[in-house]
Protein backbone atom coordinates (compact mmCIF):
# COMPACT_ATOMS: atom_id res chain seq x y z
CA UNK A 1 0.00 0.00 0.00
CA UNK A 2 2.87 2.39 0.74
CA UNK A 3 4.26 1.95 -2.76
CA UNK A 4 0.83 2.61 -4.26
CA UNK A 5 0.40 5.84 -2.29
CA UNK A 6 3.98 6.93 -3.00
CA UNK A 7 3.54 6.38 -6.74
CA UNK A 8 0.34 8.43 -6.80
CA UNK A 9 2.08 11.28 -4.95
CA UNK A 10 5.06 11.17 -7.32
CA UNK A 11 2.82 11.27 -10.39
CA UNK A 12 1.03 14.38 -9.16
CA UNK A 13 4.21 16.07 -7.93
CA UNK A 14 5.60 16.93 -11.37
CA UNK A 15 3.82 19.86 -13.05
CA UNK A 16 5.60 19.29 -16.37
CA UNK A 17 3.79 15.97 -16.87
CA UNK A 18 0.75 16.46 -19.08
CA UNK A 19 -2.64 16.00 -17.36
CA UNK A 20 -3.66 13.15 -19.68
CA UNK A 21 -0.46 11.27 -18.92
CA UNK A 22 -0.91 11.91 -15.18
CA UNK A 23 -4.42 10.48 -15.34
CA UNK A 24 -3.31 7.41 -17.30
CA UNK A 25 -0.42 6.75 -14.93
CA UNK A 26 -2.67 7.16 -11.89
CA UNK A 27 -5.29 4.84 -13.36
CA UNK A 28 -2.63 2.22 -14.06
CA UNK A 29 -1.26 2.41 -10.53
CA UNK A 30 -4.72 2.06 -8.97
CA UNK A 31 -5.68 -0.80 -11.32
CA UNK A 32 -2.46 -2.69 -10.55
CA UNK A 33 -2.88 -2.20 -6.81
CA UNK A 34 -6.51 -3.35 -6.86
CA UNK A 35 -5.51 -6.33 -9.04
CA UNK A 36 -2.82 -7.24 -6.50
CA UNK A 37 -5.33 -7.08 -3.65
CA UNK A 38 -7.73 -9.29 -5.61
CA UNK A 39 -5.01 -11.84 -6.40
CA UNK A 40 -3.87 -11.86 -2.76
CA UNK A 41 -7.45 -12.59 -1.75
CA UNK A 42 -7.67 -15.44 -4.26
CA UNK A 43 -4.44 -16.95 -2.92
CA UNK A 44 -5.66 -16.64 0.66
CA UNK A 45 -9.02 -18.20 -0.28
CA UNK A 46 -7.21 -21.23 -1.70
CA UNK A 47 -5.24 -21.55 1.54
CA UNK A 48 -8.39 -21.23 3.65
CA UNK A 49 -8.86 -24.98 3.27
CA UNK A 50 -5.96 -25.45 5.67
CA UNK A 51 -7.40 -23.22 8.38
CA UNK A 52 -6.49 -19.71 7.26
CA UNK A 53 -9.28 -17.20 6.76
CA UNK A 54 -9.48 -15.53 3.34
CA UNK A 55 -8.46 -11.88 3.32
CA UNK A 56 -11.90 -10.36 2.74
CA UNK A 57 -10.67 -6.90 3.75
CA UNK A 58 -8.45 -6.97 0.64
CA UNK A 59 -11.56 -7.39 -1.51
CA UNK A 60 -13.29 -4.52 0.26
CA UNK A 61 -10.36 -2.19 -0.41
CA UNK A 62 -10.06 -3.33 -4.03
CA UNK A 63 -13.80 -2.82 -4.52
CA UNK A 64 -13.62 0.72 -3.12
CA UNK A 65 -10.72 1.64 -5.38
CA UNK A 66 -12.32 0.19 -8.49
CA UNK A 67 -15.71 1.80 -7.85
CA UNK A 68 -13.97 5.18 -7.80
CA UNK A 69 -12.11 4.39 -11.02
CA UNK A 70 -15.23 3.15 -12.81
CA UNK A 71 -17.10 6.33 -11.92
CA UNK A 72 -14.23 8.68 -12.80
CA UNK A 73 -13.32 7.11 -16.16
CA UNK A 74 -16.65 6.29 -17.77
CA UNK A 75 -15.94 8.31 -20.90
CA UNK A 76 -12.67 6.58 -21.82
CA UNK A 77 -13.66 3.04 -22.76
CA UNK A 78 -10.05 1.86 -23.02
CA UNK A 79 -9.72 2.64 -19.30
CA UNK A 80 -13.33 1.94 -18.33
CA UNK A 81 -13.47 -1.64 -19.63
CA UNK A 82 -10.52 -3.07 -17.62
CA UNK A 83 -11.73 -1.20 -14.53
CA UNK A 84 -15.26 -2.55 -14.92
CA UNK A 85 -13.96 -6.05 -15.63
CA UNK A 86 -11.90 -6.10 -12.43
CA UNK A 87 -14.67 -4.54 -10.33
CA UNK A 88 -17.09 -7.23 -11.52
CA UNK A 89 -14.60 -10.00 -10.73
CA UNK A 90 -14.21 -8.53 -7.24
CA UNK A 91 -17.99 -8.41 -6.79
CA UNK A 92 -18.31 -12.02 -8.01
CA UNK A 93 -15.74 -13.10 -5.42
CA UNK A 94 -18.00 -11.50 -2.82
CA UNK A 95 -21.05 -13.28 -4.31
CA UNK A 96 -22.58 -9.93 -5.35
CA UNK A 97 -23.72 -11.36 -8.68
CA UNK A 98 -26.71 -9.08 -9.31
CA UNK A 99 -24.64 -5.98 -8.61
CA UNK A 100 -21.86 -7.19 -10.92
CA UNK A 101 -24.44 -7.79 -13.65
CA UNK A 102 -25.93 -4.32 -13.12
CA UNK A 103 -22.50 -2.69 -13.48
CA UNK A 104 -21.38 -4.84 -16.40
CA UNK A 105 -24.48 -4.56 -18.61
CA UNK A 106 -24.15 -0.89 -19.65
CA UNK A 107 -20.40 -1.31 -20.20
CA UNK A 108 -21.01 -4.38 -22.35
CA UNK A 109 -23.60 -2.56 -24.47
CA UNK A 110 -21.36 0.47 -24.94
CA UNK A 111 -18.37 -1.73 -25.81
CA UNK A 112 -20.41 -3.50 -28.48
CA UNK A 113 -21.59 -0.18 -29.89
CA UNK A 114 -18.08 1.32 -29.99
CA UNK A 115 -15.86 -1.65 -30.75
CA UNK A 116 -18.21 -4.25 -32.27
CA UNK A 117 -18.87 -7.81 -31.18
CA UNK A 118 -15.66 -9.23 -32.68
CA UNK A 119 -13.41 -7.02 -30.52
CA UNK A 120 -11.36 -8.60 -27.70
CA UNK A 121 -12.66 -6.07 -25.17
CA UNK A 122 -16.23 -6.97 -26.01
CA UNK A 123 -15.57 -10.72 -25.98
CA UNK A 124 -13.98 -10.61 -22.52
CA UNK A 125 -16.94 -8.64 -21.18
CA UNK A 126 -19.39 -10.99 -22.90
CA UNK A 127 -17.72 -14.05 -21.36
CA UNK A 128 -17.82 -12.41 -17.94
CA UNK A 129 -21.51 -11.59 -18.44
CA UNK A 130 -22.25 -15.22 -19.31
CA UNK A 131 -20.33 -16.32 -16.21
CA UNK A 132 -22.33 -13.94 -14.00
CA UNK A 133 -25.61 -15.15 -15.53
CA UNK A 134 -24.62 -18.75 -14.83
CA UNK A 135 -23.77 -17.88 -11.25
CA UNK A 136 -27.08 -16.10 -10.76
CA UNK A 137 -29.11 -18.95 -12.24
CA UNK A 138 -27.18 -21.67 -10.38
CA UNK A 139 -26.51 -19.64 -7.22
CA UNK A 140 -22.97 -20.99 -7.34
CA UNK A 141 -20.09 -20.09 -5.07
CA UNK A 142 -17.22 -18.95 -7.26
CA UNK A 143 -14.95 -17.36 -4.68
CA UNK A 144 -11.93 -19.30 -5.87
CA UNK A 145 -13.19 -20.12 -9.38
CA UNK A 146 -13.44 -16.63 -10.87
CA UNK A 147 -12.43 -15.76 -14.39
PDB file of C-alpha atoms in Angstrom, residues 63-141:
ATOM      1  CA  UNK A  63     -13.796  -2.816  -4.521  1.00  0.00           C
ATOM      2  CA  UNK A  64     -13.625   0.716  -3.116  1.00  0.00           C
ATOM      3  CA  UNK A  65     -10.722   1.641  -5.383  1.00  0.00           C
ATOM      4  CA  UNK A  66     -12.323   0.194  -8.492  1.00  0.00           C
ATOM      5  CA  UNK A  67     -15.711   1.799  -7.848  1.00  0.00           C
ATOM      6  CA  UNK A  68     -13.970   5.179  -7.798  1.00  0.00           C
ATOM      7  CA  UNK A  69     -12.110   4.386 -11.020  1.00  0.00           C
ATOM      8  CA  UNK A  70     -15.225   3.150 -12.809  1.00  0.00           C
ATOM      9  CA  UNK A  71     -17.097   6.335 -11.918  1.00  0.00           C
ATOM     10  CA  UNK A  72     -14.229   8.679 -12.803  1.00  0.00           C
ATOM     11  CA  UNK A  73     -13.319   7.110 -16.161  1.00  0.00           C
ATOM     12  CA  UNK A  74     -16.649   6.287 -17.773  1.00  0.00           C
ATOM     13  CA  UNK A  75     -15.940   8.307 -20.903  1.00  0.00           C
ATOM     14  CA  UNK A  76     -12.675   6.582 -21.817  1.00  0.00           C
ATOM     15  CA  UNK A  77     -13.663   3.039 -22.764  1.00  0.00           C
ATOM     16  CA  UNK A  78     -10.046   1.862 -23.020  1.00  0.00           C
ATOM     17  CA  UNK A  79      -9.719   2.644 -19.301  1.00  0.00           C
ATOM     18  CA  UNK A  80     -13.330   1.943 -18.325  1.00  0.00           C
ATOM     19  CA  UNK A  81     -13.471  -1.642 -19.626  1.00  0.00           C
ATOM     20  CA  UNK A  82     -10.520  -3.072 -17.617  1.00  0.00           C
ATOM     21  CA  UNK A  83     -11.731  -1.199 -14.528  1.00  0.00           C
ATOM     22  CA  UNK A  84     -15.262  -2.553 -14.923  1.00  0.00           C
ATOM     23  CA  UNK A  85     -13.956  -6.052 -15.625  1.00  0.00           C
ATOM     24  CA  UNK A  86     -11.895  -6.105 -12.428  1.00  0.00           C
ATOM     25  CA  UNK A  87     -14.670  -4.544 -10.332  1.00  0.00           C
ATOM     26  CA  UNK A  88     -17.086  -7.227 -11.523  1.00  0.00           C
ATOM     27  CA  UNK A  89     -14.596 -10.000 -10.730  1.00  0.00           C
ATOM     28  CA  UNK A  90     -14.207  -8.533  -7.243  1.00  0.00           C
ATOM     29  CA  UNK A  91     -17.987  -8.412  -6.793  1.00  0.00           C
ATOM     30  CA  UNK A  92     -18.307 -12.021  -8.012  1.00  0.00           C
ATOM     31  CA  UNK A  93     -15.736 -13.096  -5.423  1.00  0.00           C
ATOM     32  CA  UNK A  94     -18.002 -11.500  -2.816  1.00  0.00           C
ATOM     33  CA  UNK A  95     -21.046 -13.279  -4.306  1.00  0.00           C
ATOM     34  CA  UNK A  96     -22.582  -9.934  -5.352  1.00  0.00           C
ATOM     35  CA  UNK A  97     -23.720 -11.361  -8.678  1.00  0.00           C
ATOM     36  CA  UNK A  98     -26.706  -9.084  -9.311  1.00  0.00           C
ATOM     37  CA  UNK A  99     -24.635  -5.983  -8.606  1.00  0.00           C
ATOM     38  CA  UNK A 100     -21.865  -7.191 -10.918  1.00  0.00           C
ATOM     39  CA  UNK A 101     -24.440  -7.792 -13.650  1.00  0.00           C
ATOM     40  CA  UNK A 102     -25.931  -4.324 -13.121  1.00  0.00           C
ATOM     41  CA  UNK A 103     -22.499  -2.685 -13.480  1.00  0.00           C
ATOM     42  CA  UNK A 104     -21.380  -4.844 -16.399  1.00  0.00           C
ATOM     43  CA  UNK A 105     -24.478  -4.560 -18.611  1.00  0.00           C
ATOM     44  CA  UNK A 106     -24.147  -0.888 -19.647  1.00  0.00           C
ATOM     45  CA  UNK A 107     -20.404  -1.305 -20.203  1.00  0.00           C
ATOM     46  CA  UNK A 108     -21.013  -4.382 -22.349  1.00  0.00           C
ATOM     47  CA  UNK A 109     -23.603  -2.564 -24.466  1.00  0.00           C
ATOM     48  CA  UNK A 110     -21.364   0.467 -24.937  1.00  0.00           C
ATOM     49  CA  UNK A 111     -18.371  -1.726 -25.811  1.00  0.00           C
ATOM     50  CA  UNK A 112     -20.410  -3.498 -28.481  1.00  0.00           C
ATOM     51  CA  UNK A 113     -21.590  -0.177 -29.894  1.00  0.00           C
ATOM     52  CA  UNK A 114     -18.085   1.321 -29.986  1.00  0.00           C
ATOM     53  CA  UNK A 115     -15.860  -1.655 -30.755  1.00  0.00           C
ATOM     54  CA  UNK A 116     -18.207  -4.250 -32.267  1.00  0.00           C
ATOM     55  CA  UNK A 117     -18.870  -7.806 -31.181  1.00  0.00           C
ATOM     56  CA  UNK A 118     -15.663  -9.227 -32.684  1.00  0.00           C
ATOM     57  CA  UNK A 119     -13.412  -7.019 -30.517  1.00  0.00           C
ATOM     58  CA  UNK A 120     -11.356  -8.601 -27.703  1.00  0.00           C
ATOM     59  CA  UNK A 121     -12.658  -6.074 -25.166  1.00  0.00           C
ATOM     60  CA  UNK A 122     -16.225  -6.969 -26.013  1.00  0.00           C
ATOM     61  CA  UNK A 123     -15.571 -10.724 -25.983  1.00  0.00           C
ATOM     62  CA  UNK A 124     -13.980 -10.607 -22.519  1.00  0.00           C
ATOM     63  CA  UNK A 125     -16.944  -8.641 -21.178  1.00  0.00           C
ATOM     64  CA  UNK A 126     -19.394 -10.986 -22.905  1.00  0.00           C
ATOM     65  CA  UNK A 127     -17.719 -14.049 -21.361  1.00  0.00           C
ATOM     66  CA  UNK A 128     -17.821 -12.415 -17.936  1.00  0.00           C
ATOM     67  CA  UNK A 129     -21.507 -11.590 -18.439  1.00  0.00           C
ATOM     68  CA  UNK A 130     -22.247 -15.223 -19.312  1.00  0.00           C
ATOM     69  CA  UNK A 131     -20.332 -16.320 -16.208  1.00  0.00           C
ATOM     70  CA  UNK A 132     -22.335 -13.943 -14.005  1.00  0.00           C
ATOM     71  CA  UNK A 133     -25.612 -15.153 -15.530  1.00  0.00           C
ATOM     72  CA  UNK A 134     -24.622 -18.754 -14.831  1.00  0.00           C
ATOM     73  CA  UNK A 135     -23.768 -17.881 -11.250  1.00  0.00           C
ATOM     74  CA  UNK A 136     -27.079 -16.103 -10.764  1.00  0.00           C
ATOM     75  CA  UNK A 137     -29.108 -18.948 -12.239  1.00  0.00           C
ATOM     76  CA  UNK A 138     -27.178 -21.671 -10.380  1.00  0.00           C
ATOM     77  CA  UNK A 139     -26.506 -19.642  -7.216  1.00  0.00           C
ATOM     78  CA  UNK A 140     -22.967 -20.995  -7.342  1.00  0.00           C
ATOM     79  CA  UNK A 141     -20.094 -20.092  -5.067  1.00  0.00           C
TER      80      UNK A 141
END
